[in-house]
Short mmCIF file of C-alpha atoms and ligand atoms in Angstrom, two decimals:
data_model
loop_
_atom_site.label_atom_id
_atom_site.label_comp_id
_atom_site.label_asym_id
_atom_site.label_seq_id
_atom_site.Cartn_x
_atom_site.Cartn_y
_atom_site.Cartn_z
CA UNK A 1 -12.39 25.68 -12.51
CA UNK A 2 -14.48 22.68 -13.49
CA UNK A 3 -13.06 19.56 -15.10
CA UNK A 4 -15.49 17.28 -16.91
CA UNK A 5 -14.82 13.70 -17.95
CA UNK A 6 -16.92 13.39 -21.12
CA UNK A 7 -18.54 10.55 -23.06
CA UNK A 8 -17.47 7.70 -20.81
CA UNK A 9 -19.34 4.81 -19.19
CA UNK A 10 -19.42 5.09 -15.41
CA UNK A 11 -18.76 1.76 -13.69
CA UNK A 12 -19.20 1.36 -9.95
CA UNK A 13 -19.42 -1.72 -7.73
CA UNK A 14 -23.11 -2.04 -8.59
CA UNK A 15 -23.98 0.10 -11.64
CA UNK A 16 -22.88 0.63 -15.25
CA UNK A 17 -24.29 3.67 -17.10
CA UNK A 18 -23.34 6.43 -19.52
CA UNK A 19 -22.67 9.80 -17.94
CA UNK A 20 -20.25 12.70 -17.76
CA UNK A 21 -18.55 13.42 -14.43
CA UNK A 22 -17.82 16.99 -13.25
CA UNK A 23 -15.11 17.81 -10.74
CA UNK A 24 -14.42 20.97 -8.74
CA UNK A 25 -11.82 21.46 -6.01
CA UNK A 26 -10.91 17.79 -6.08
CA UNK A 27 -14.43 16.56 -5.44
CA UNK A 28 -17.13 15.14 -7.76
CA UNK A 29 -19.83 17.83 -8.13
CA UNK A 30 -22.14 16.42 -10.81
CA UNK A 31 -22.81 13.18 -12.71
CA UNK A 32 -25.13 13.26 -15.73
CA UNK A 33 -25.54 13.92 -19.44
CA UNK A 34 -24.01 16.84 -21.36
CA UNK A 35 -22.01 18.47 -18.57
CA UNK A 36 -19.78 21.44 -19.47
CA UNK A 37 -16.40 22.30 -17.96
CA UNK A 38 -13.39 24.56 -18.32
CA UNK A 39 -11.28 21.48 -19.00
CA UNK A 40 -12.72 18.43 -20.71
CA UNK A 41 -11.18 14.96 -20.65
CA UNK A 42 -12.31 12.66 -23.42
CA UNK A 43 -13.44 9.27 -22.14
CA UNK A 44 -14.94 7.98 -25.40
CA UNK A 45 -14.72 4.17 -25.38
CA UNK A 46 -13.58 4.16 -21.75
CA UNK A 47 -14.92 3.17 -18.34
CA UNK A 48 -14.92 5.82 -15.60
CA UNK A 49 -14.29 3.97 -12.35
CA UNK A 50 -13.29 4.74 -8.77
CA UNK A 51 -9.48 4.79 -8.62
CA UNK A 52 -7.97 1.63 -7.20
CA UNK A 53 -7.19 1.33 -3.51
CA UNK A 54 -4.26 -0.90 -2.59
CA UNK A 55 -4.68 -1.67 1.10
CA UNK A 56 -1.38 -3.51 1.47
CA UNK A 57 1.94 -1.78 0.76
CA UNK A 58 5.34 -1.56 2.44
CA UNK A 59 7.05 1.59 1.22
CA UNK A 60 10.55 2.32 2.51
CA UNK A 61 10.04 -0.30 5.19
CA UNK A 62 12.91 -1.46 7.40
CA UNK A 63 12.88 -5.24 6.99
CA UNK A 64 15.36 -8.14 7.06
CA UNK A 65 18.40 -5.93 7.42
CA UNK A 66 17.50 -3.43 4.71
CA UNK A 67 14.75 -1.08 3.49
CA UNK A 68 12.23 -1.83 0.77
CA UNK A 69 13.32 0.17 -2.27
CA UNK A 70 10.15 1.99 -3.32
CA UNK A 71 9.45 4.98 -1.12
CA UNK A 72 6.26 7.04 -0.92
CA UNK A 73 7.27 9.02 -4.01
CA UNK A 74 8.15 6.20 -6.42
CA UNK A 75 5.57 3.86 -4.87
CA UNK A 76 2.64 6.22 -5.32
CA UNK A 77 3.86 7.23 -8.79
CA UNK A 78 3.80 3.53 -9.72
CA UNK A 79 0.34 3.23 -8.16
CA UNK A 80 -1.13 6.15 -10.14
CA UNK A 81 0.48 4.92 -13.32
CA UNK A 82 -1.54 1.71 -13.00
CA UNK A 83 -4.83 3.35 -11.96
CA UNK A 84 -4.47 3.08 -8.17
CA UNK A 85 -5.22 6.35 -6.35
CA UNK A 86 -4.83 5.38 -2.69
CA UNK A 87 -2.45 3.13 -0.79
CA UNK A 88 -2.57 1.91 2.79
CA UNK A 89 0.88 1.27 4.24
CA UNK A 90 1.86 -0.51 7.47
CA UNK A 91 3.47 1.58 10.24
CA UNK A 92 5.79 -0.85 12.03
CA UNK A 93 7.08 -0.12 15.53
CA UNK A 94 10.40 -1.79 16.34
CA UNK A 95 10.32 -3.89 19.52
CA UNK A 96 9.71 -1.62 22.52
CA UNK A 97 8.88 1.39 20.33
CA UNK A 98 5.58 3.18 20.96
CA UNK A 99 2.83 3.27 18.36
CA UNK A 100 2.83 7.07 18.06
CA UNK A 101 6.61 7.11 17.73
CA UNK A 102 6.38 4.70 14.80
CA UNK A 103 3.57 6.74 13.25
CA UNK A 104 5.78 9.84 13.40
CA UNK A 105 8.33 8.02 11.24
CA UNK A 106 5.64 7.08 8.72
CA UNK A 107 4.29 10.66 8.76
CA UNK A 108 7.76 11.90 7.82
CA UNK A 109 8.19 9.43 4.95
CA UNK A 110 4.73 9.97 3.51
CA UNK A 111 5.05 13.73 2.96
CA UNK A 112 6.34 12.85 -0.53
CA UNK A 113 3.26 10.86 -1.59
CA UNK A 114 1.74 11.64 -4.99
CA UNK A 115 -1.68 10.23 -4.06
CA UNK A 116 -3.74 9.90 -0.90
CA UNK A 117 -2.77 7.28 1.62
CA UNK A 118 -3.55 5.89 5.02
CA UNK A 119 -1.79 3.64 7.51
CA UNK A 120 -2.49 0.40 9.30
CA UNK A 121 -0.77 0.06 12.66
CA UNK A 122 1.31 -3.07 13.24
CA UNK A 123 1.36 -4.69 16.69
CA UNK A 124 4.88 -6.13 16.75
CA UNK A 125 5.14 -6.48 20.55
CA UNK A 126 2.70 -6.38 23.43
CA UNK A 127 2.79 -4.32 26.62
CA UNK A 128 1.03 -1.65 28.62
CA UNK A 129 2.22 1.16 26.34
CA UNK A 130 0.80 -0.52 23.25
CA UNK A 131 -2.43 -1.29 25.11
CA UNK A 132 -2.77 2.37 26.16
CA UNK A 133 -1.76 3.99 22.87
CA UNK A 134 -4.18 1.86 20.85
CA UNK A 135 -7.03 4.08 22.03
CA UNK A 136 -5.60 7.36 20.75
CA UNK A 137 -4.34 5.72 17.53
CA UNK A 138 -7.94 4.83 16.75
CA UNK A 139 -9.71 7.87 18.17
CA UNK A 140 -7.27 10.71 17.42
CA UNK A 141 -5.25 9.42 14.47
CA UNK A 142 -8.13 7.73 12.66
CA UNK A 143 -6.34 4.39 12.19
CA UNK A 144 -8.74 1.53 12.88
CA UNK A 145 -6.75 -1.47 11.59
CA UNK A 146 -4.02 -3.31 13.51
CA UNK A 147 -1.87 -5.97 11.88
CA UNK A 148 -0.35 -8.91 13.72
CA UNK A 149 2.38 -11.10 12.27
CA UNK A 150 1.94 -14.78 13.15
CA UNK A 151 5.22 -15.47 11.29
CA UNK A 152 8.77 -13.99 11.23
CA UNK A 153 9.69 -15.67 14.54
CA UNK A 154 12.18 -13.70 16.60
CA UNK A 155 11.43 -10.51 14.66
CA UNK A 156 7.87 -9.32 14.09
CA UNK A 157 5.95 -12.40 15.30
CA UNK A 158 3.51 -12.16 18.21
CA UNK A 159 2.38 -15.23 20.18
CA UNK A 160 -1.18 -16.40 20.78
CA UNK A 161 -1.49 -14.84 24.25
CA UNK A 162 -0.45 -11.49 22.78
CA UNK A 163 -2.78 -11.97 19.84
CA UNK A 164 -5.69 -12.70 22.17
CA UNK A 165 -4.95 -9.70 24.41
CA UNK A 166 -4.58 -7.34 21.45
CA UNK A 167 -7.74 -8.66 19.74
CA UNK A 168 -9.72 -8.14 22.97
CA UNK A 169 -8.47 -4.58 23.23
CA UNK A 170 -9.43 -3.90 19.61
CA UNK A 171 -12.89 -5.37 20.20
CA UNK A 172 -13.60 -2.90 22.98
CA UNK A 173 -12.21 0.03 20.94
CA UNK A 174 -14.12 -0.72 17.76
CA UNK A 175 -10.99 -1.59 15.75
CA UNK A 176 -10.32 -4.31 13.19
CA UNK A 177 -7.67 -7.00 13.68
CA UNK A 178 -5.48 -8.00 10.75
CA UNK A 179 -3.20 -11.01 10.52
CA UNK A 180 -0.33 -12.27 8.44
CA UNK A 181 -1.38 -15.87 8.92
CA UNK A 182 1.48 -18.39 8.79
CA UNK A 183 2.56 -20.63 11.67
CA UNK A 184 5.92 -18.99 12.43
CA UNK A 185 7.09 -21.78 14.76
CA UNK A 186 6.62 -24.46 12.10
CA UNK A 187 8.20 -22.26 9.41
CA UNK A 188 11.26 -21.81 11.66
CA UNK A 189 11.53 -25.60 12.18
CA UNK A 190 11.21 -26.37 8.47
CA UNK A 191 13.71 -23.64 7.58
CA UNK A 192 16.32 -24.99 10.00
CA UNK A 193 15.81 -28.54 8.70
CA UNK A 194 16.08 -27.53 5.02
CA UNK A 195 19.24 -25.51 5.63
CA UNK A 196 20.80 -28.33 7.68
CA UNK A 197 20.14 -30.69 4.77
CA UNK A 198 21.91 -28.33 2.40
CA UNK A 199 18.81 -26.92 0.69
CA UNK A 200 19.96 -23.33 0.66
CA UNK A 201 18.52 -22.08 -2.65
CA UNK A 202 15.43 -19.85 -3.06
CA UNK A 203 13.15 -22.86 -3.72
CA UNK A 204 13.78 -23.74 -0.05
CA UNK A 205 11.70 -20.69 0.83
CA UNK A 206 8.66 -22.28 -0.83
CA UNK A 207 9.30 -25.68 0.81
CA UNK A 208 9.54 -24.00 4.23
CA UNK A 209 6.09 -22.42 3.93
CA UNK A 210 3.63 -25.09 2.73
CA UNK A 211 -0.07 -24.26 2.49
CA UNK A 212 -0.76 -26.06 5.79
CA UNK A 213 1.16 -23.44 7.80
CA UNK A 214 -1.09 -20.79 6.31
CA UNK A 215 -4.28 -22.82 6.75
CA UNK A 216 -3.49 -23.59 10.38
CA UNK A 217 -2.70 -19.98 11.27
CA UNK A 218 -5.79 -18.67 9.46
CA UNK A 219 -8.03 -21.07 11.38
CA UNK A 220 -6.31 -20.14 14.66
CA UNK A 221 -6.64 -16.40 14.04
CA UNK A 222 -10.33 -16.81 13.17
CA UNK A 223 -11.03 -18.73 16.40
CA UNK A 224 -9.07 -16.26 18.54
CA UNK A 225 -10.87 -13.34 16.88
CA UNK A 226 -14.17 -15.09 17.53
CA UNK A 227 -13.37 -15.47 21.22
CA UNK A 228 -12.36 -11.82 21.43
CA UNK A 229 -15.34 -10.67 19.38
CA UNK A 230 -13.31 -8.64 16.88
CA UNK A 231 -13.68 -8.45 13.09
CA UNK A 232 -10.71 -10.04 11.32
CA UNK A 233 -9.01 -9.17 8.02
CA UNK A 234 -6.61 -11.84 6.73
CA UNK A 235 -3.92 -10.35 4.49
CA UNK A 236 -2.36 -12.11 1.49
CA UNK A 237 -4.63 -15.19 1.45
CA UNK A 238 -2.82 -17.48 -0.98
CA UNK A 239 -4.23 -21.01 -0.69
CA UNK A 240 -7.37 -23.13 -0.48
CA UNK A 241 -6.77 -24.10 3.19
CA UNK A 242 -6.82 -20.45 4.26
CA UNK A 243 -9.65 -19.58 1.89
CA UNK A 244 -11.68 -22.51 3.19
CA UNK A 245 -11.31 -21.26 6.77
CA UNK A 246 -12.46 -17.78 5.74
CA UNK A 247 -15.37 -19.17 3.71
CA UNK A 248 -16.53 -21.27 6.66
CA UNK A 249 -16.23 -18.36 9.08
CA UNK A 250 -18.34 -16.18 6.80
CA UNK A 251 -21.02 -18.88 6.54
CA UNK A 252 -21.09 -19.01 10.34
CA UNK A 253 -21.85 -15.30 10.43
CA UNK A 254 -18.39 -14.14 11.45
CA UNK A 255 -17.08 -10.86 10.15
CA UNK A 256 -13.91 -12.14 8.45
CA UNK A 257 -12.39 -10.96 5.18
CA UNK A 258 -9.69 -12.42 2.93
CA UNK A 259 -7.31 -10.55 0.63
CA UNK A 260 -5.66 -12.43 -2.26
CA UNK A 261 -2.76 -10.69 -4.01
CA UNK A 262 -2.50 -10.18 -7.76
CA UNK A 263 0.79 -12.10 -7.65
CA UNK A 264 -0.83 -15.23 -6.17
CA UNK A 265 -3.68 -15.00 -8.67
CA UNK A 266 -1.44 -14.86 -11.73
CA UNK A 267 1.98 -16.38 -10.88
CA UNK A 268 2.57 -19.92 -9.66
CA UNK A 269 5.18 -22.00 -7.87
CA UNK A 270 7.01 -22.88 -11.10
CA UNK A 271 8.67 -19.45 -10.67
CA UNK A 272 10.86 -21.06 -7.96
CA UNK A 273 11.82 -24.39 -9.52
CA UNK A 274 14.39 -24.99 -12.27
CA UNK A 275 14.99 -21.26 -12.50
CA UNK A 276 18.20 -19.31 -12.17
CA UNK A 277 18.93 -18.02 -8.66
CA UNK A 278 18.04 -14.37 -9.33
CA UNK A 279 14.76 -15.24 -11.06
CA UNK A 280 13.57 -17.34 -8.12
CA UNK A 281 14.91 -15.03 -5.39
CA UNK A 282 13.21 -12.00 -6.91
CA UNK A 283 9.93 -13.85 -6.39
CA UNK A 284 10.57 -14.86 -2.80
CA UNK A 285 7.73 -13.55 -0.71
CA UNK A 286 5.57 -14.84 2.11
CA UNK A 287 3.38 -16.71 1.55
CA UNK A 288 5.12 -18.09 -1.57
CA UNK A 289 3.42 -18.60 -4.92
CA UNK A 290 1.22 -21.72 -5.06
CA UNK A 291 0.04 -24.22 -7.68
CA UNK A 292 -2.87 -23.85 -10.12
CA UNK A 293 -5.46 -25.47 -7.80
CA UNK A 294 -4.86 -22.79 -5.21
CA UNK A 295 -5.06 -20.09 -7.86
CA UNK A 296 -8.43 -21.46 -9.00
CA UNK A 297 -9.66 -21.38 -5.42
CA UNK A 298 -8.70 -17.69 -5.09
CA UNK A 299 -10.45 -16.76 -8.34
CA UNK A 300 -13.55 -18.64 -7.24
CA UNK A 301 -13.46 -16.76 -3.94
CA UNK A 302 -13.47 -13.43 -5.72
CA UNK A 303 -16.41 -14.54 -7.84
CA UNK A 304 -18.50 -15.85 -4.97
CA UNK A 305 -17.62 -13.07 -2.53
CA UNK A 306 -15.86 -15.33 -0.02
CA UNK A 307 -12.71 -13.28 -0.77
CA UNK A 308 -13.18 -9.53 -0.84
CA UNK A 309 -10.14 -7.57 -1.98
CA UNK A 310 -7.21 -7.85 -4.40
CA UNK A 311 -4.03 -6.18 -3.08
CA UNK A 312 -0.30 -6.31 -3.87
CA UNK A 313 1.68 -6.38 -0.58
CA UNK A 314 4.06 -4.19 -2.62
CA UNK A 315 7.42 -4.62 -0.89
CA UNK A 316 10.07 -4.19 -3.56
CA UNK A 317 13.72 -5.18 -3.18
CA UNK A 318 16.45 -4.82 -5.80
CA UNK A 319 18.38 -7.82 -7.14
CA UNK A 320 21.35 -6.65 -5.06
CA UNK A 321 19.20 -6.75 -1.91
CA UNK A 322 17.80 -10.18 -2.82
CA UNK A 323 21.41 -11.45 -3.07
CA UNK A 324 21.80 -11.02 0.72
CA UNK A 325 20.38 -14.54 0.72
CA UNK A 326 22.95 -16.26 -1.52
CA UNK A 327 23.83 -19.46 0.37
CA UNK A 328 20.87 -19.12 2.79
CA UNK A 329 17.34 -18.60 1.44
CA UNK A 330 16.12 -17.42 4.85
CA UNK A 331 18.16 -14.24 4.38
CA UNK A 332 16.53 -13.25 1.07
CA UNK A 333 14.43 -10.15 1.86
CA UNK A 334 10.79 -11.26 1.54
CA UNK A 335 8.63 -9.27 -0.81
CA UNK A 336 7.66 -8.49 -4.40
CA UNK A 337 6.36 -5.47 -6.29
CA UNK A 338 3.03 -5.11 -8.07
CA UNK A 339 1.51 -1.67 -7.37
CA UNK A 340 1.68 -0.55 -10.98
CA UNK A 341 0.43 -3.81 -12.43
CA UNK A 342 -2.39 -4.88 -10.09
CA UNK A 343 -5.24 -3.25 -12.02
CA UNK A 344 -4.04 -4.09 -15.59
CA UNK A 345 -3.18 -7.68 -14.60
CA UNK A 346 -6.51 -8.22 -12.83
CA UNK A 347 -8.38 -6.71 -15.76
CA UNK A 348 -6.51 -8.84 -18.28
CA UNK A 349 -6.78 -12.11 -16.34
CA UNK A 350 -10.12 -11.37 -14.68
CA UNK A 351 -12.40 -9.19 -16.78
CA UNK A 352 -11.28 -10.05 -20.31
CA UNK A 353 -11.40 -13.78 -19.49
CA UNK A 354 -14.94 -13.49 -18.08
CA UNK A 355 -13.93 -14.47 -14.55
CA UNK A 356 -14.99 -11.08 -13.16
CA UNK A 357 -17.68 -8.65 -14.26
CA UNK A 358 -16.88 -4.95 -14.63
CA UNK A 359 -18.68 -4.26 -11.36
CA UNK A 360 -16.88 -7.06 -9.52
CA UNK A 361 -13.59 -5.58 -10.76
CA UNK A 362 -14.47 -2.23 -9.14
CA UNK A 363 -15.66 -3.98 -5.97
CA UNK A 364 -12.46 -5.97 -5.40
CA UNK A 365 -10.00 -3.25 -6.44
CA UNK A 366 -11.64 -0.32 -4.65
CA UNK A 367 -15.14 -0.23 -3.16
CA UNK A 368 -15.05 -3.29 -0.88
CA UNK A 369 -11.89 -2.18 0.86
CA UNK A 370 -13.10 1.43 1.19
CA UNK A 371 -16.12 0.07 3.07
CA UNK A 372 -14.11 -2.36 5.23
CA UNK A 373 -11.57 0.31 6.15
CA UNK A 374 -14.27 2.92 6.81
CA UNK A 375 -13.33 5.54 4.21
CA UNK A 376 -16.33 5.02 1.89
CA UNK A 377 -17.77 7.00 0.10
CA UNK A 378 -14.97 9.58 0.31
CA UNK A 379 -12.99 6.84 -1.48
CA UNK A 380 -14.13 3.91 -3.61
CA UNK A 381 -17.17 5.68 -5.08
CA UNK A 382 -18.33 7.66 -8.10
CA UNK A 383 -20.83 9.83 -6.23
CA UNK A 384 -21.43 13.56 -5.87
CA UNK A 385 -19.36 14.64 -2.86
CA UNK A 386 -16.82 11.82 -3.17
CA UNK A 387 -13.14 12.61 -3.78
CA UNK A 388 -12.37 12.75 -7.50
CA UNK A 389 -9.98 9.78 -7.28
CA UNK A 390 -10.89 8.30 -10.64
CA UNK A 391 -9.46 6.18 -13.38
CA UNK A 392 -10.59 6.52 -16.99
CA UNK A 393 -9.96 2.97 -18.15
CA UNK A 394 -9.26 2.22 -21.79
CA UNK A 395 -10.08 -1.47 -22.42
CA UNK A 396 -8.28 -1.37 -25.80
CA UNK A 397 -4.97 0.06 -24.61
CA UNK A 398 -2.23 -2.59 -24.43
CA UNK A 399 1.36 -3.00 -23.33
CA UNK A 400 3.95 -5.57 -22.42
CA UNK A 401 5.09 -5.19 -18.82
CA UNK A 402 8.78 -4.40 -18.54
CA UNK A 403 11.14 -3.15 -15.85
CA UNK A 404 12.59 -0.79 -18.47
CA UNK A 405 9.39 1.27 -18.57
CA UNK A 406 8.06 0.89 -15.03
CA UNK A 407 7.85 3.62 -12.36
CA UNK A 408 9.00 1.37 -9.51
CA UNK A 409 12.60 1.98 -8.43
CA UNK A 410 13.77 -1.63 -8.66
CA UNK A 411 15.67 -3.26 -11.54
CA UNK A 412 13.19 -6.02 -12.50
CA UNK A 413 9.48 -6.79 -12.55
CA UNK A 414 7.95 -10.12 -11.50
CA UNK A 415 5.46 -9.75 -14.38
CA UNK A 416 8.20 -9.05 -16.97
CA UNK A 417 7.03 -9.93 -20.49
CA UNK A 418 3.36 -10.32 -19.57
CA UNK A 419 1.01 -8.70 -22.04
CA UNK A 420 -1.85 -6.65 -20.59
CA UNK A 421 -4.87 -5.21 -22.38
CA UNK A 422 -6.79 -2.59 -20.37
CA UNK A 423 -4.88 0.42 -19.00
CA UNK A 424 -5.60 3.91 -17.68
CA UNK A 425 -6.14 6.70 -20.20
CA UNK A 426 -6.30 9.15 -17.29
CA UNK A 427 -5.71 8.68 -13.58
CA UNK A 428 -6.99 11.50 -11.40
CA UNK A 429 -6.01 12.04 -7.78
CA UNK A 430 -8.49 14.44 -6.13
CA UNK A 431 -9.14 15.96 -9.54
CA UNK A 432 -5.51 16.35 -10.57
CA UNK A 433 -4.65 14.47 -13.77
CA UNK A 434 -1.57 12.52 -12.66
CA UNK A 435 -1.42 10.14 -15.64
CA UNK A 436 -2.48 10.79 -19.23
CA UNK A 437 -1.85 8.05 -21.77
CA UNK A 438 1.25 6.86 -19.97
CA UNK A 439 2.59 10.37 -19.49
CA UNK A 440 3.38 10.99 -15.81
CA UNK A 441 2.28 14.33 -14.34
CA UNK A 442 2.38 13.47 -10.66
CA UNK A 443 2.91 16.15 -8.01
CA UNK A 444 5.18 15.10 -5.17
CA UNK A 445 3.46 15.89 -1.87
CA UNK A 446 -0.03 16.10 -3.38
CA UNK A 447 -1.15 13.06 -1.35
CA UNK A 448 -2.98 13.58 1.92
CA UNK A 449 -3.52 11.26 4.86
CA UNK A 450 -7.01 9.71 4.97
CA UNK A 451 -8.51 9.24 8.43
CA UNK A 452 -10.49 6.07 9.02
CA UNK A 453 -12.30 6.13 12.36
CA UNK A 454 -13.19 3.03 14.34
CA UNK A 455 -16.70 1.76 14.81
CA UNK A 456 -17.48 3.47 18.13
CA UNK A 457 -17.23 1.53 21.36
CA UNK A 458 -19.56 -1.37 20.64
CA UNK A 459 -18.42 -3.94 18.15
CA UNK A 460 -19.48 -7.43 19.07
CA UNK A 461 -19.81 -8.53 15.49
CA UNK A 462 -18.69 -12.11 16.00
CA UNK A 463 -20.48 -14.70 18.03
CA UNK A 464 -18.51 -15.72 21.09
CA UNK A 465 -18.36 -18.89 23.12
CA UNK A 466 -19.48 -16.89 26.16
CA UNK A 467 -22.51 -15.44 24.42
CA UNK A 468 -23.54 -18.81 23.08
CA UNK A 469 -23.29 -20.71 26.37
CA UNK A 470 -24.07 -18.11 29.04
CA UNK A 471 -27.51 -18.52 30.62
CA UNK A 472 -29.98 -16.41 28.74
CA UNK A 473 -31.65 -13.70 30.82
CA UNK A 474 -35.00 -14.90 32.13
CA UNK A 475 -37.92 -12.81 31.07
CA UNK A 476 -40.05 -12.05 34.15
CA UNK A 477 -43.63 -11.03 33.66
CA UNK A 478 -44.15 -9.85 37.23
CA UNK A 479 -43.97 -11.24 40.74
CA UNK A 480 -47.24 -12.55 42.10
CA UNK A 481 -48.48 -10.42 45.02
CA UNK A 482 -49.53 -13.38 47.07
CA UNK A 483 -47.64 -16.60 47.58
CA UNK A 484 -48.00 -19.40 45.10
O1 URP B 501 6.97 -11.34 1.77
C1 URP B 501 6.29 -10.41 2.14
N1 URP B 501 4.98 -10.54 2.12
N2 URP B 501 6.89 -9.26 2.55
C2 URP B 501 6.27 -8.14 3.10
C3 URP B 501 5.96 -8.28 4.55
C4 URP B 501 4.72 -9.09 4.75
O2 URP B 501 4.80 -10.21 5.24
O3 URP B 501 3.63 -8.65 4.43
ZN1 ZN B 502 2.66 -10.39 5.53
ZN1 ZN B 503 2.73 -7.22 3.74
ZN1 ZN B 504 -5.17 11.21 -24.83
#
């Protein structure tokens, strides 16, 4: 059985051209003119692009006394509905729990996924067991990315000595370090002060996490990664201070990447101020939304390449869950949704405004992260042999975002009322048409785990203080036979 996507324009991270795309057994088998198939999908007027990859989700995650409300079924259904065909979720060990134990829990949850997925491993505590298991997580499980929380003091946060030890271990194993970069000690101080002064509403969340706490932690993580010699991926980069640190590191030749979220690109801090409690609390996430200057910085970073990936950090809580924090903003579960809206919102605010080219859109929603995470060109490509994870994008299709029509399981949408132009006509997951003109034909359990091996045993990508200052080996041309 061959499926052919006909009459579309193929758009990849570097090329735009007219061609049909043939698919057999979930894989792309031919790209060219006038292909014939048993099933034909009409892509007239559409762009045929690699399906989106969202490298930052929290599906059914235990967090702040509850669980995030989208699971692998509703979360991946939402993803496909918006043109995203792969998600990477964070497996979170509880303190003292082994890495493989935590992965078993994520394996169990993810059996319901409608699209392919992978995991990052979180390092939420440090000890011999974590040190030992890291090797088999990378080599046997094919998980090469390890996230460290520099915030959430007393819960998920790791200290600098733990960060340095973990980064060193990853360097020798060929892994990639990831950080949630906010100074958790300062956030805890500011939170206590605000609450003591009677500032208990959701806007207190934003005041407790100013851009400086993110800038400081980003700089610190970059320097610690440099000393350890490990590549560093900074999640949810939301402000100029953090972006500036990443930009500078890149210019210095360091392998550092930054990931803005679609929420930070398109929503600002006014969502917290002079709003009703529910409106503001539904938008409480870390880092919080910023002002327009920071948004401009993030857009510029995507254009120049100093920021590499647009993600969502999809971590959806219902209004009822958000209300755990009535009277104390620090108890509002942190997180917002966005899986379904990332691609249409980025298209509408990026491509149709001229901020991003078609090819840049593909790069930041799919190809760049597939390369960073080491699953390219199985994912993130329109190439013969690649998985047929594709989106047939109709630039004329429009809608107004509304919780009443979304796939996500929660009762609101942070983009409610926003008009988007540019939506999937078809979304294909390994050749299966999961979405056709808004009609959902997902198959629960269709999704498979995607292995992402590490980079072998040598990965000294970053310059280190030691390398720079150690005496250079002396080149000897031979020892004279007779005394000089
Ligand atoms: O507020 C957020 N971002 N919640 C999800 C967990 C995290 O920090 O990524
Ligand atoms: Zn985070
Ligand atoms: Zn997150
Ligand atoms: Zn149709």
